C-alpha cells in the first residue's frame, strides 16, 4: 500500500503506539529509542508513560508535503550545514496530516494529559541506539513541551534526521540512507531532583564488573550533553559498593524554563546551584545501590551492557532511555606503576631475547619460557666457562608486571666475569657448539631435525599429554637455538665494529664511501623472503585479471580464500579465474612453507605468517600496484658498488694495510650476513608449536573447559597438564569441577590484566638505582623512558633525513594501515617485519640499536633509521608529520602550526652506537657487556 493511501485512509492506519504495545524488535517502526523504551515498559521497568509516533507518520508527512525528492537532493550534495538549514525550513513549513494529528491527540488523552501537562519529545531513528552504531546526540530532543507546542517539536525532531552531524556520521560509517526513517517518542516529563547516566560496564576500560554512574542536580539532558559538572562513581557490580567517587563542584543545573530570557526553545534553562548543594553528593549510598541494582536488571534483560539515562524524583528512579554501549573496548586492567623486583640480589635487563618480546607475556608462555631459557643459558654458560662459574638460580627470565626480564644474580655475574677471557676464546674458536661454525654445523641442524620429527606425527592421534610434551620439547629446542644464536651475534657485531674502526682510522680518505658500503649487497633470509614475494607479484602481474582481483579484494577475503583453497572446497577469490587462483595459491603456500615461520613476537600467543598471511598480503598488493623497488636490482647494485669500491681501495693500499683490510673485511663479510640468517629461523618450530597448542585448546573447548581454542594461551602450565591424563578427543574427568568452573573467569581476568600491562612503558633496567643506571643505562637497547619536547633522541642506525607522515603499528594486525612513504614506527621489528620496509620511507623504534635487525635492513633499503628511543610509540601519533634524521639520531615532531626546526647535529654516543646491541647479545653469553664497560674506564 502506498503512503498516499495511508493518508487517505488514515482511520484504518496506525500512526502511534503506546510503549506497552512495542518491543525490542520494532526498530523499523518505532526507531531504536522507541523500541528500547517499549521493551523496558513491557518488562515492567519504571519507564515514565508515553507513546511513539511511528516511522510511517514521518514518511506520510514527507509525501503529503512533497518533500521526499527535495530532501534527498539536498542531502546528496553540497555543504551538509547548508543542507541542514534548508531541510529544517522545509519541515517547519510543512503541515502534519490530519489523520496523524488526530491519533496524537487520542494518544495524549489516553495518558490523561491536560493542557498544562509537559512532555519530553525525543527523536528515535531507525539507525540509532544499535549495538554497532550510536547516533547519541545527533537527533533532537525537546523537554518541558506542552500539548500546544507538540506539533512544532515533532516536526523539528523529524528534520533532525538530517542534521549536518548525522549526515556526516552516516557517510563515514557507509550507512545507506535509502529507507531511513524516524519515529518520535512522546513521554511524560519527570521533574527530577537528580538525573544522570549509568553505564553497566566501564566504557573507558571495558571492564564488565564495574558500573559507572554520573549524577547532577536537576534535569538530565545537560548531563548527557556534558554541559554541567557531575558526581562520578565507579561501582563494583557484584557488591554494589562504590570503588571510587568524585564529588564535583556543581555550579549549574538544568531546570524547567519559566519564561525567563535565557530559556531555551526546548523549555529548559540553566540556573545556579544553591551554595549548600554545590559540593554535596547528589546521591547517597542507598540511592546508588538502588540505581546499580536496576542497571544490572536492565543489562540482564537485554543481554548486553547498557547506557542508561535515569531520573530520580520523589525517591523513585525512572528510566528515560537505555541503549547498548557501542564500541565498548575489551576489558582492560590498570597500567602498572610499581616495578618492584621479585629477587633483590641481582640485576634485571630488557635485552637480548627480551627484545623479541616487546609486549607482556601470555600466561602459558611466561610459565614455560622462564625455565626453558634458564636451562639453555645455564648449559651454554657452563660449557663456555667450565667449572662451577654458573650455578642454579644465577640466571632466570622472570616477569615483572607481565614483561620479561633477564635476571642475573650478582654473585653469579661476578663469577662469570672472572672467567670471561677464556670464554671469549672458546666463543671465537667455536667450542661448545658456539659461534658461526657451531650454529651452522650443530645448532641449526639439531633444531631443524627436532621440528621435522614432530611434524611427522598426526596431531589428532596424540594424547593431551603427548601434545603438551611436544610443545615443551619444541619450545626448549627454540630457546636452545636462540641461545646458540646469541653466540653468533657478538661475533657479527664485533667483526663489523672492528672493520669499521680500522677502515675509518687507517683507510678512508675524503670522498670515500662509508664502511657500510663494503657490507651491503649480501643476501640473507629476510632479503630472500622479500625477493620471493616480489617474484610472486611479478608472476601475478602477467595475469591482469588475477592481479586485479587480488588488488581489489580486502586482505581478509584473500586470507579466507587461501584457507579454503585446496581442501576440496569450491571457494575461490571473487573475480579470479579458478585455475589461476589455484596456481597462485600453490605458489603463495610455497612461499609460506619456506618463510612463514618468521616471528613478529617470540611469544607463541602471536600468529606467524604461516598461520595468518594477512600482513604479507599488504606488501604483495604494494608490489602488484607497481610500487617499490625491485629487490634483485637493489641488491645487485649494492653488490656491484661494494666490489668496485673494494677494488679501488685495495689498489691504493700498501701491502701491510691491504692485508689487514682484507682480513678484517673478509671476517665481517663472512659473519655479518649470518646474523640475519640465524635470527630468521628462531621461529622454525612456531607454526607447528601453535598448531599443537590450538589442537589442545580445541579439545578443551569441546569439553567446556575454556570458551575458545586460543584461550589455551592464557592457562597456567598446571592447568594444562591437569588434562594430560585424558585420551585424544576426550577430556571427561581430566579436570575437577572446581577447576573447570573457574578457568573461564580466570582466563578473562588474565587477558584484562595483560591489556592493562600493555599500556605500560617498562624500564630497561631494574632496580632503578643510580649506580646501575650509570653503569649500564647507556648500553641498554632503548633510551631513557622520559623524553619531553619536540625532539626525541635515539640511536642513528641508518643515515639520511626524511620528513613524512608517521604510521604507528602495534603488530601485524596493523600492517594493512601502512601506506607507501610512511615512516614505520614500532616498538621493535624482527625479520618478519621486513616486508614493510619496502613501503617505509624511514624507521623509528622504541627498542634497538645500530646492530639490530631494524638497522641492518634499513641500511639495505637505504632508508633512515632512529632506534632505541623508548618512547616513540607513545609520543608519536599515526598521521603526524615527523622528520627522521638517521645521522643525528633524532626524530622531530611537527604540529600543524609550526615548521620543523633543524635537528641537532650531535651524533649519538659511541657507547650506545658501538656497544649497545652487542651488550644485549653478550649478556646472554655471560656478562660480556659488564667487562666491556669496565675495560672502557
Coordinates of N, CA and C in Angstrom, one line a residue, residues 69-80 83 87 162 167 177:
X69 N 11.7 13.9 -2.5 CA 12.7 14.1 -3.6 C 13.7 15.3 -3.2
X70 N 13.1 16.4 -2.7 CA 13.9 17.6 -2.4 C 14.8 17.3 -1.2
X71 N 14.4 16.6 -0.2 CA 15.3 16.2 0.9 C 16.4 15.4 0.4
X72 N 16.1 14.4 -0.4 CA 17.2 13.5 -0.9 C 18.2 14.3 -1.8
X73 N 17.7 15.3 -2.5 CA 18.6 16.1 -3.3 C 19.5 17.0 -2.5
X74 N 18.9 17.6 -1.4 CA 19.7 18.4 -0.6 C 20.8 17.6 0.2
X75 N 20.4 16.4 0.7 CA 21.3 15.6 1.4 C 22.4 15.0 0.6
X76 N 22.1 14.9 -0.7 CA 23.1 14.2 -1.6 C 24.2 15.1 -2.1
X77 N 24.2 16.3 -1.9 CA 25.3 17.2 -2.4 C 25.4 18.5 -1.7
X78 N 26.6 19.1 -1.9 CA 26.9 20.4 -1.3 C 27.2 20.3 0.2
X79 N 27.2 21.4 0.8 CA 27.5 21.5 2.2 C 26.5 20.9 3.1
X80 N 26.9 20.1 4.0 CA 25.9 19.5 4.9 C 25.3 20.5 5.9
X83 N 22.6 22.2 3.8 CA 21.5 21.2 3.6 C 20.7 21.2 4.9
X87 N 16.7 21.9 4.9 CA 15.7 20.9 5.2 C 14.9 21.2 6.4
X162 N 18.2 14.9 9.6 CA 19.1 15.5 8.5 C 20.0 16.6 9.0
X167 N 24.3 13.4 9.1 CA 24.6 13.1 7.7 C 26.1 12.7 7.5
X177 N 21.2 5.5 3.3 CA 20.1 6.4 3.7 C 18.8 6.0 3.1

